[in-house]
Coordinates of C-alpha atoms and ligand atoms in Angstrom, one line a residue:
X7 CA -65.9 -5.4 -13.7
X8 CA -64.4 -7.2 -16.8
X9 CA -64.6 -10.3 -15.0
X10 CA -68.4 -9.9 -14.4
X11 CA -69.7 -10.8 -18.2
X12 CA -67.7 -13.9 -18.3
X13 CA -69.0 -15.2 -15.1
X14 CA -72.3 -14.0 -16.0
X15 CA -72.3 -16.5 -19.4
X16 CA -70.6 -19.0 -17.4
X17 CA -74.1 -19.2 -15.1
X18 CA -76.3 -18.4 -17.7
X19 CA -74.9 -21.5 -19.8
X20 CA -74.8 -23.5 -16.3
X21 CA -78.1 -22.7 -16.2
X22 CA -79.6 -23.7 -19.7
X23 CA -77.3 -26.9 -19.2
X24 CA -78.8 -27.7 -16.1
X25 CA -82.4 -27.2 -17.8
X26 CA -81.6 -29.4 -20.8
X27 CA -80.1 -32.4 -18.9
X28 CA -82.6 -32.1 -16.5
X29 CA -85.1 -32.0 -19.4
X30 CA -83.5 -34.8 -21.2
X31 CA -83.7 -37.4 -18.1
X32 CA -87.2 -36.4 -17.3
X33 CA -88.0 -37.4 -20.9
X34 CA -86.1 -40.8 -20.9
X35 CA -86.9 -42.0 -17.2
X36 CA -89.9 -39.9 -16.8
X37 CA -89.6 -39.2 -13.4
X38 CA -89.8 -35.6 -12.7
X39 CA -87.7 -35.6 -8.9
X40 CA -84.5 -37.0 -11.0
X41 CA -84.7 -34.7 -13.8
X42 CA -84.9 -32.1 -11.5
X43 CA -82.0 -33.5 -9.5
X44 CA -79.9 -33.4 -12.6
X45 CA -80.7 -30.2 -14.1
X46 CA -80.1 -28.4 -10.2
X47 CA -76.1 -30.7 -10.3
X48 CA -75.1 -29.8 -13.7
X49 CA -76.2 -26.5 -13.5
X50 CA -74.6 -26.0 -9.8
X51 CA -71.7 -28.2 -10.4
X52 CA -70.6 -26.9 -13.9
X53 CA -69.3 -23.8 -12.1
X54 CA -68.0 -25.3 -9.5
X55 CA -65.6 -27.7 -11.1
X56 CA -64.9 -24.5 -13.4
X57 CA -63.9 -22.6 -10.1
X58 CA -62.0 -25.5 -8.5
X59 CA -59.8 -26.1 -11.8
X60 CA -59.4 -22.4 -12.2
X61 CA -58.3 -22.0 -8.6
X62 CA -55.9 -24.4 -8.3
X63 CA -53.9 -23.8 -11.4
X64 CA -53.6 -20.4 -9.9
X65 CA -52.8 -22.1 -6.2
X66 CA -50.4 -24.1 -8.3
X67 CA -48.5 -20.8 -9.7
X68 CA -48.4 -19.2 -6.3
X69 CA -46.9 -21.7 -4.9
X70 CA -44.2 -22.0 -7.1
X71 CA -41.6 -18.9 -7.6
X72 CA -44.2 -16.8 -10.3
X73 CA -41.5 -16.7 -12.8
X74 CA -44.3 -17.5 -15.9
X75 CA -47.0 -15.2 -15.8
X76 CA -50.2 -16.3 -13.8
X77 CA -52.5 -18.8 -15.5
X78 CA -54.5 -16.5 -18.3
X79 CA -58.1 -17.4 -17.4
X80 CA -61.1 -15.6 -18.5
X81 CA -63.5 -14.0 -15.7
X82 CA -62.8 -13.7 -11.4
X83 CA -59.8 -16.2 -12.0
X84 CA -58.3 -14.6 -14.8
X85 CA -58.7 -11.1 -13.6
X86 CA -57.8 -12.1 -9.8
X87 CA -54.6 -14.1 -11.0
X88 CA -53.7 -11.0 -13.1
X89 CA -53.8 -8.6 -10.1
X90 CA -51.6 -10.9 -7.7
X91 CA -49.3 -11.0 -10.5
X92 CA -49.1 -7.5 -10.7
X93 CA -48.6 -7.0 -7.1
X94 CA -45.9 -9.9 -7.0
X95 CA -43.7 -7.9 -10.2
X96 CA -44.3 -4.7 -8.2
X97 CA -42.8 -6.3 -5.0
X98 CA -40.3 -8.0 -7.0
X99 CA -39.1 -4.6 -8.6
X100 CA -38.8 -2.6 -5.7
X101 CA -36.9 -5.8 -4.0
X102 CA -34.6 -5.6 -7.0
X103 CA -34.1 -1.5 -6.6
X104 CA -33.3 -2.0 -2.8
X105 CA -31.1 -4.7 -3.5
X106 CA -29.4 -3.0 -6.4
X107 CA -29.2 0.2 -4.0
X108 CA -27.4 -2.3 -0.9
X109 CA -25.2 -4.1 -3.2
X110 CA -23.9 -0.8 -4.4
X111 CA -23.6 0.8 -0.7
X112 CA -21.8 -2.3 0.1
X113 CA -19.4 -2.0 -2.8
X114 CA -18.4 1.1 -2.1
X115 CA -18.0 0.5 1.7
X116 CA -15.5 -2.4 -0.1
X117 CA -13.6 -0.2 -2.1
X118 CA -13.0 1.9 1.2
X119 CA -9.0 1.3 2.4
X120 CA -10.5 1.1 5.8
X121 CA -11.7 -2.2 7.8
X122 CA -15.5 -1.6 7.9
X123 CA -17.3 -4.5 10.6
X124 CA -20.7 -4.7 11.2
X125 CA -21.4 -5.9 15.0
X126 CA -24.9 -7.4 16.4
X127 CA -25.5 -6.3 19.7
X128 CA -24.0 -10.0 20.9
X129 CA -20.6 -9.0 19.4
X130 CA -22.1 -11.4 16.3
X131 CA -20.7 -10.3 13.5
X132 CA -22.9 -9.5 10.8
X133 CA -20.9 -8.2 7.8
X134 CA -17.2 -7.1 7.2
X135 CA -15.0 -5.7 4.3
X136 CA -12.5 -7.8 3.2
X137 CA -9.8 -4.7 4.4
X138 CA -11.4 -5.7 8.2
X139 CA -11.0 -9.2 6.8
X140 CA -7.7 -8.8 6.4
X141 CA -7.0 -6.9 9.2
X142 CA -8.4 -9.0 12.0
X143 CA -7.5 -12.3 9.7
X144 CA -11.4 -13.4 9.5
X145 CA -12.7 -14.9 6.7
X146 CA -15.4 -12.9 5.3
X147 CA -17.7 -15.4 4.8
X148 CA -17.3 -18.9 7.1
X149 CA -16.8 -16.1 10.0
X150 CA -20.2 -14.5 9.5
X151 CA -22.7 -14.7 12.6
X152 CA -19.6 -15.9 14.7
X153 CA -18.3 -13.9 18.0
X154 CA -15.9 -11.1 17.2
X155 CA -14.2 -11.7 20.5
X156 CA -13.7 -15.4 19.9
X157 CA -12.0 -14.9 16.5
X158 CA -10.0 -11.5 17.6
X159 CA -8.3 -12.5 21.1
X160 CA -6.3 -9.8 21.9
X161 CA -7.1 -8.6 25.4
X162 CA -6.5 -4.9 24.5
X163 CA -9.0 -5.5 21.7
X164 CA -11.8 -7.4 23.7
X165 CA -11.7 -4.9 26.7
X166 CA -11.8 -2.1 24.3
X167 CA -14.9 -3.7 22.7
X168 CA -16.3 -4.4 26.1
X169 CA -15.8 -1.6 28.1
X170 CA -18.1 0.8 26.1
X171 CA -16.1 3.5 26.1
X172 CA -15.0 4.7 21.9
X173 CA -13.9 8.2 22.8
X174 CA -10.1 7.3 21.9
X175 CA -9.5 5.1 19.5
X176 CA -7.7 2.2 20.1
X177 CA -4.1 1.0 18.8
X178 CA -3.4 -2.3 18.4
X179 CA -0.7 -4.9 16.3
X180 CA -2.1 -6.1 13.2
X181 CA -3.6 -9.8 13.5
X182 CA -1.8 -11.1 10.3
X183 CA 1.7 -9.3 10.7
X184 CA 4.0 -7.2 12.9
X185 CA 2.0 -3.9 11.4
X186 CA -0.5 -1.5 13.4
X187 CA -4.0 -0.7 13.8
X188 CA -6.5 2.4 14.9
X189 CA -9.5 0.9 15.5
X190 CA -12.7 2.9 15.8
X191 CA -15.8 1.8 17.3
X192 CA -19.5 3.7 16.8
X193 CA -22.7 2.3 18.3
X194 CA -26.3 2.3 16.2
X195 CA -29.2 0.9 16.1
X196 CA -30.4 -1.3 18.8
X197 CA -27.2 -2.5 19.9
X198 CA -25.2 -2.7 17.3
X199 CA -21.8 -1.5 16.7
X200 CA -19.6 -0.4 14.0
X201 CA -15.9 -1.5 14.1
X202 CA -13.8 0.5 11.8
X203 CA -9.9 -0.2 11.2
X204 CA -7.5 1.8 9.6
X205 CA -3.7 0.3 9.0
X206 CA -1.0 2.8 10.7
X207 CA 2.2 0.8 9.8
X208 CA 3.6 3.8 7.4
X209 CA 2.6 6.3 10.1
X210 CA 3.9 4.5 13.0
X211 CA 7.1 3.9 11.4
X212 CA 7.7 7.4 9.9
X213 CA 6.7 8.8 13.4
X214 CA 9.4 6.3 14.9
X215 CA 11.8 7.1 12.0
X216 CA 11.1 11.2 12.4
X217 CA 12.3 10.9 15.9
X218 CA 15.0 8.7 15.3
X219 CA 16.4 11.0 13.0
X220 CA 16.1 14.2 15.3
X221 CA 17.5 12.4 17.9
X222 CA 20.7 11.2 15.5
X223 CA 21.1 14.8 14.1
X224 CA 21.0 16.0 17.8
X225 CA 23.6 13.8 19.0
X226 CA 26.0 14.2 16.3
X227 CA 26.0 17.8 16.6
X228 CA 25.7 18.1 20.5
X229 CA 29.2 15.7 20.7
X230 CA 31.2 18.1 18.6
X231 CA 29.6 21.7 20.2
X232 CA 30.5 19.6 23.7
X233 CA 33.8 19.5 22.6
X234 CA 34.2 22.5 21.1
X235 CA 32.5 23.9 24.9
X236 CA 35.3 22.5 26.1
X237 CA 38.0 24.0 24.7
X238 CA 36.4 27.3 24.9
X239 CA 36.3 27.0 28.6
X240 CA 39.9 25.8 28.4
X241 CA 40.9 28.6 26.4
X242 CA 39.1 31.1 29.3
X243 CA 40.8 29.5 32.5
X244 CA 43.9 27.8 31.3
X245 CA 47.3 30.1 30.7
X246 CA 48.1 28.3 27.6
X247 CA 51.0 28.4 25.8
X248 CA 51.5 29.4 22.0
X249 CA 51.9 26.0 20.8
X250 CA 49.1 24.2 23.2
X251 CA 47.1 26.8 21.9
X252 CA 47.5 26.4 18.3
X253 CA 46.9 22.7 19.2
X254 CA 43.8 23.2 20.4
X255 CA 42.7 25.4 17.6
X256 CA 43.4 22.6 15.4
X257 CA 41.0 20.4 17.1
X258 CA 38.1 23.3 16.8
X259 CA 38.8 23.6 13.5
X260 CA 37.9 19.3 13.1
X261 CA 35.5 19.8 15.0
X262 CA 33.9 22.8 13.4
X263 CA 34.5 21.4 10.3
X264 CA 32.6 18.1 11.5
X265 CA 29.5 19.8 12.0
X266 CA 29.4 22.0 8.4
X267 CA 30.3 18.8 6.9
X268 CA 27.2 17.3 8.6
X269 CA 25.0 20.3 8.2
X270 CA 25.9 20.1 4.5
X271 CA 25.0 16.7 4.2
X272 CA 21.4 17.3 5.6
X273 CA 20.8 19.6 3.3
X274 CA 21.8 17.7 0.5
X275 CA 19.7 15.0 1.9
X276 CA 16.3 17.4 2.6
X277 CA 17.1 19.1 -1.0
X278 CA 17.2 15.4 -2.8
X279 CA 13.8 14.3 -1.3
X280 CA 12.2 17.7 -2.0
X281 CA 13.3 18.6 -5.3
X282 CA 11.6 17.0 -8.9
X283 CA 13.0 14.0 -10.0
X284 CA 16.0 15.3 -12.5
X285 CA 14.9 15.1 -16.9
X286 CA 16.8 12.9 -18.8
X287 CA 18.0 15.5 -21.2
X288 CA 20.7 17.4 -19.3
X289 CA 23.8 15.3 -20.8
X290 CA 27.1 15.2 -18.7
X291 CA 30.1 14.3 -19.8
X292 CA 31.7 10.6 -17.6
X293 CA 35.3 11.1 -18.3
X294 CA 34.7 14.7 -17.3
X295 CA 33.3 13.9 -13.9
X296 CA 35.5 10.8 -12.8
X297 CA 38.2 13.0 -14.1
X298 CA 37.3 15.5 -11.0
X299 CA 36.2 12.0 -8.5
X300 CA 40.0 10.7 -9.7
X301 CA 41.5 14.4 -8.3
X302 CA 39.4 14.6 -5.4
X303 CA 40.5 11.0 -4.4
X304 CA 44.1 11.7 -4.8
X305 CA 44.1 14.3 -2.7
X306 CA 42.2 12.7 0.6
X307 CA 44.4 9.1 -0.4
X308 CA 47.6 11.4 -0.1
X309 CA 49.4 8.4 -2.0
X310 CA 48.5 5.9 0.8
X311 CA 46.5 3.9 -1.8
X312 CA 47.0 2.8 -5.4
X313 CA 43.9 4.2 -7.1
X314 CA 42.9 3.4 -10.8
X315 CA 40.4 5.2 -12.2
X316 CA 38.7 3.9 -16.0
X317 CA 40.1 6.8 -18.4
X318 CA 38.6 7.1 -21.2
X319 CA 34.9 6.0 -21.6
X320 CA 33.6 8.5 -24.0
X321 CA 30.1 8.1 -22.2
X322 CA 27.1 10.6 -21.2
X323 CA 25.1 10.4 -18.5
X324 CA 21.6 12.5 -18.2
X325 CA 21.0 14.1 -14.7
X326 CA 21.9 16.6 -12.0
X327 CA 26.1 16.6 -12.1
X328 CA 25.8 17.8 -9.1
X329 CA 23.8 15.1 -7.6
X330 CA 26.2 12.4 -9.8
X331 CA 29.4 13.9 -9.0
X332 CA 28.3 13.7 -5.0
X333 CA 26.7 10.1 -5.6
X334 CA 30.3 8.7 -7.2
X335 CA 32.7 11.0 -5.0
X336 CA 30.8 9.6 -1.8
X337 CA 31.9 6.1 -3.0
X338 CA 35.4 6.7 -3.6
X339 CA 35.8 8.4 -0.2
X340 CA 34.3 6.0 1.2
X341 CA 36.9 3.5 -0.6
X342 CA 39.8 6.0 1.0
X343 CA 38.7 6.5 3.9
X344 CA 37.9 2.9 4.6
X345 CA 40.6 0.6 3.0
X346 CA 43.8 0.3 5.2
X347 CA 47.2 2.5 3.7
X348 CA 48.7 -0.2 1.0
X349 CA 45.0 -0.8 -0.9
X350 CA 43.8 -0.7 -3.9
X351 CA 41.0 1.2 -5.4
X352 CA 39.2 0.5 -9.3
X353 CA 36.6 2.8 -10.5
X354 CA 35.3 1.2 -13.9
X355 CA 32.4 1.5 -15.8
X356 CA 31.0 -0.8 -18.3
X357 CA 27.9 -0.8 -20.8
X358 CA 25.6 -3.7 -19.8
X359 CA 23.4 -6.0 -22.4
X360 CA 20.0 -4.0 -22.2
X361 CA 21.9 -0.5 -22.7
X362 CA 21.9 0.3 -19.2
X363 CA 25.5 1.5 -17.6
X364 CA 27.1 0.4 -14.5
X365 CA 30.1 2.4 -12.4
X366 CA 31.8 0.5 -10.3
X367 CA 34.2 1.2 -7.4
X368 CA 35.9 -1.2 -5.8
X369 CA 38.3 -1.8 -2.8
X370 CA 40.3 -4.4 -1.4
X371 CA 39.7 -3.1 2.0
X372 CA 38.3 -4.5 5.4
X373 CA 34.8 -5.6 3.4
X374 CA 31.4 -5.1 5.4
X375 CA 29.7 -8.9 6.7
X376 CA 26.9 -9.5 5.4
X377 CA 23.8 -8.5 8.2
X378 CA 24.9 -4.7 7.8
X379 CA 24.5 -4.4 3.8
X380 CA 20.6 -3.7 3.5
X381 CA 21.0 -1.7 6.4
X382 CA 24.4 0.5 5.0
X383 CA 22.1 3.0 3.0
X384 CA 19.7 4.2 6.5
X385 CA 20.4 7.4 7.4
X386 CA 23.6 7.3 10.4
X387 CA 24.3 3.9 9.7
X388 CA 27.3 3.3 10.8
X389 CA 29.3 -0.1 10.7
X390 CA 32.3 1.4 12.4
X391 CA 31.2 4.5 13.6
X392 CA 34.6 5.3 15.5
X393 CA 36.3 4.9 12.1
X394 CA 33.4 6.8 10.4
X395 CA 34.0 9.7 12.8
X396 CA 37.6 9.9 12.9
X397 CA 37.7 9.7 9.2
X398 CA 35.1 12.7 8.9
X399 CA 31.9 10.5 8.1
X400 CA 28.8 11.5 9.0
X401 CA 26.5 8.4 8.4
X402 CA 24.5 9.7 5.4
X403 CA 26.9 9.1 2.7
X404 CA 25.4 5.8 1.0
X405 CA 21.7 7.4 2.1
X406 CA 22.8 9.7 -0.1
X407 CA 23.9 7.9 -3.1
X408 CA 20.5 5.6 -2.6
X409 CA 18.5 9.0 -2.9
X410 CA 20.8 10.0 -6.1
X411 CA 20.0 6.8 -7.7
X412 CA 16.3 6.4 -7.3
X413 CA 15.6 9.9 -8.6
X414 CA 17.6 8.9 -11.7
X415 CA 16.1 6.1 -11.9
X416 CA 18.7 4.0 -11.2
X417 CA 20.2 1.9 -8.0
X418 CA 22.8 1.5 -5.5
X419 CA 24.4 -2.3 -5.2
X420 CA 26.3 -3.4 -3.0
X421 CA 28.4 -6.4 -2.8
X422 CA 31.3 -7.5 0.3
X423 CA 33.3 -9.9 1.5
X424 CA 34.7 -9.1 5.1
X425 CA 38.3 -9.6 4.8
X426 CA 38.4 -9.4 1.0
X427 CA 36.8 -5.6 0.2
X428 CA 33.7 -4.3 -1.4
X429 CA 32.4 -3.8 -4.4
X430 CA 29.5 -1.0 -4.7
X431 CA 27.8 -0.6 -7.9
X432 CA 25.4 2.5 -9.4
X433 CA 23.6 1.4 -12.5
X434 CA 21.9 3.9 -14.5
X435 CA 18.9 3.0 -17.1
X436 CA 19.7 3.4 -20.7
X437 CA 17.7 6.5 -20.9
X438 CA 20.5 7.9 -19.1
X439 CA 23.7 6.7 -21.1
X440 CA 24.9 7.7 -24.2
X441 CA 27.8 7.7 -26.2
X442 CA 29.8 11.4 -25.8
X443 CA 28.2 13.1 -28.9
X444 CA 31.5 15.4 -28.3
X445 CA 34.0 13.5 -29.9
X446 CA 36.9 16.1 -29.1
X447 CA 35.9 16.9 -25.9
X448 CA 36.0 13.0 -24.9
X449 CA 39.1 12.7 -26.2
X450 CA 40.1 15.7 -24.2
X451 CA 38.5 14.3 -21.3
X452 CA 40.2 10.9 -21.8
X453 CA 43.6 12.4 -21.9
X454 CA 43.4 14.2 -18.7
X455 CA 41.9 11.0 -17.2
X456 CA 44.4 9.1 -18.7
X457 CA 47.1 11.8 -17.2
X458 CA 45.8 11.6 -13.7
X459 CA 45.1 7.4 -13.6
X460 CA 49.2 7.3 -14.8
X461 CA 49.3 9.7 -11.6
X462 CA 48.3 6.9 -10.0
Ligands
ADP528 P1 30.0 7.3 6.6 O1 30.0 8.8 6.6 O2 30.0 6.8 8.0 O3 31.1 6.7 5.8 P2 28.2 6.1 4.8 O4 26.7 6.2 4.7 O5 29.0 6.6 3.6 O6 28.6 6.8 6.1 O7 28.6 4.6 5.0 C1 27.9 3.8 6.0 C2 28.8 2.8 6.6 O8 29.2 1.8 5.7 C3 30.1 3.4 7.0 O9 30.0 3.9 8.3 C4 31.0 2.2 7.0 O10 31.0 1.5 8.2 C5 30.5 1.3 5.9 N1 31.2 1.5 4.6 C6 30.9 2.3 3.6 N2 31.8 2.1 2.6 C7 32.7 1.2 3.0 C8 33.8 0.5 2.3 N3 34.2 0.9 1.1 N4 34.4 -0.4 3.0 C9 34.0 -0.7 4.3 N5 33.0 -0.2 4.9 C10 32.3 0.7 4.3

């Protein structure tokens, strides 16, 4: 009732000015009617302009967006503007709240790695992550209230949508690229649908690449045990004689050998990609271990190559040996086992600028053209794979060199000319290399190496 007094004075003084002026013409024209006629206007009309005045300025405010406060009048105007403007803030704060509450729903609906699509029941679309943006190649924004079906074409995708049925969901290529989709649909509201998309590339491809490689393993064992079948059902019907048998035991033996050489090489694989990546402080000795690559070489080249192996580089390098000696071994036999009788083989290693280290081996056999490189280091990949087989490859040599590498931080490189011979390269970070801190022991080691590259 605060508003009551004012209004109360405002009529009272209406009142008394009304009597004055009417008062004050009676006196000067002395006609009673006009004085009366005045006093009756000013004393009704003083409020109202009051009123009018009063009430527009606060028509005025509401009108515009209320950011001052509401005109601070005294009385009904003052207290009525007050309350609206109290009711407006209110409105505006819970506004706010709700919108602070959506903005952070939608945030975290953006941070989701899925595609989340908002659909009208039209098939408008009414909001979309930018992961469904992505997806489905819309633009977030200039693609808003457009039909999903008229921006997405793919006829899997639009009888998906419009058939109803979201029990399964449904796989589809990727608009942008040659990746996959699972797309999800849930209905809500009146209508409206919710289109959710979740990239399946990596899945698909280590699904693909899972059955590639049992079916690979199964065929390279199931060509030797058919083999090996063979001759056992030879052995059972066939009167042999001494030296026909001992032939055929020879070839058992390659091909019994072929599969533990196989079986050994998918256990070094399955052991590299399970165990922890190897410390940098276990040092072993370089001369050391290309003294033992240099031997090992020798022996499978049987003097059909010449083979020159660095021999002295008074180097450490910090890993597995195990995993070393396998990664540089598999290069060199693959050097051998590759490079016609007459060739020539380099292993050298060299200190590069940043401190990192580089072994090389080198052959200056048939060379590898160029669409097979990046492939050379998949698991059964073979260029020859007659030549690999005969020669006892299995296909997972380089794979495992690549594996080696990574988990020392380090990498495979590989560089060939066809006709002119190869070049593979393993560089290891300079973490990894260090001078021999043994000085004896790398002088022992480059004697020896020095005594089996003079071998050569
Ligand atoms: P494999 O056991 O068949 O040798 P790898 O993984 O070691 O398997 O090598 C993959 C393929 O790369 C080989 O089958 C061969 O065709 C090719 N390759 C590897 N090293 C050489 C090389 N030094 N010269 C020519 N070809 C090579």
């Amino acid at each position: 009732m605060s508003w009551f007094l004012p209004r109360l004075l405002l009529a009272l003084l209406a009142v008394l000015l009304g009597f004055t002026v009417g008062a004050a013409v009676r006196a000067i024209t002395g006609i009673d009617a006009l004085g009366l006629g005045f006093g009756v206007a000013v004393g009704v009309g003083l409020p109202l302009v009051v009123d009018a005045l009063r009430g527009y300025r606060l028509l005025e405010w509401l009108r515009g967006k209320q950011l001052e406060n509401a005109p601070r009048d005294t009385g009904l105007w003052g207290e009525l503007g007050y309350r609206i403007e109290r009711a407006v803030r209110d409105r505006e704060n819970i506004i706010g709240r709700e919108r602070l509450a959506l903005e952070q729903f939608l945030s975290a609906i953006e941070a989701s790695p899925n595609g989340v699509l908002m659909l009208d029941a039209q098939e408008h679309i009414l909001w979309c992550n930018r992961v469904a943006a992505d997806h489905f190649a819309l633009d977030p924004k200039r693609d808003l209230r457009q039909r999903i079906t008229n921006l997405v074409r793919a006829p899997a995708f639009v009888a998906y949508l419009q058939a109803g049925r979201y029990v399964e969901p449904l796989v589809l290529g990727n608009g942008r690229g040659p990746g996959t989709l699972s797309i999800v649909v849930r209905e809500y509201g009146e209508g409206r649908r919710l289109v959710l998309s979740l990239d399946i590339t990596e899945r698909v491809r280590n699904d693909a690449m899972r059955r590639d490689f049992v079916a690979n393993v199964s065929h390279e064992i199931r060509t030797p045990l058919t083999v090996l079948a063979g001759f056992i059902e030879t052995l059972q019907t066939l009167p042999l004689t001494a030296v026909e048998r001992e032939r055929v035991m020879v070839l058992m033996n390659q091909q019994t050998q072929r599969m533990q050489t196989l079986v050994a090489d998918l256990l070094a694989l399955s052991q590299l990609e399970g165990s922890p990546r190897p410390g940098s402080d276990r040092w072993v000795s370089l001369d050391a271990l290309l003294i033992r690559v240099g031997v090992d070489a020798e022996a499978l080249s049987a003097g059909r190559h010449t083979l020159r192996v660095q021999p002295h580089t008074g180097m450490e390098i910090a890993g597995v040996e195990s995993e070393l000696l396998s990664a540089v071994a598999n290069l060199v036999s693959n050097a051998v086992r590759y490079t016609p009788e007459g060739g020539g083989i380099d292993v050298a290693w060299r200190l590069l600028e940043d401190g990192s280290g580089e072994l090389t081996v080198i052959d200056n056999g048939p060379g590898i053209a160029r669409e097979h490189i990046p492939r050379l280091t998949e698991r059964f990949y073979r260029v020859d794979g007659s030549r690999s087989r005969e020669t006892g490859g299995t296909g997972l040599g380089l794979s495992i060199v690549k594996h080696v590498m990574q988990r020392h931080g380090g990498e495979l490189l590989i560089q060939s000319e066809v006709g002119k011979g190869s070049r593979f390269r393993l560089v290891l970070p300079a973490a990894r290399v260090r001078p021999s801190s043994d000085a004896a022991l790398g002088d022992e080691a480059a004697f020896n190496a020095a005594t089996v590259a003079s071998d050569y």
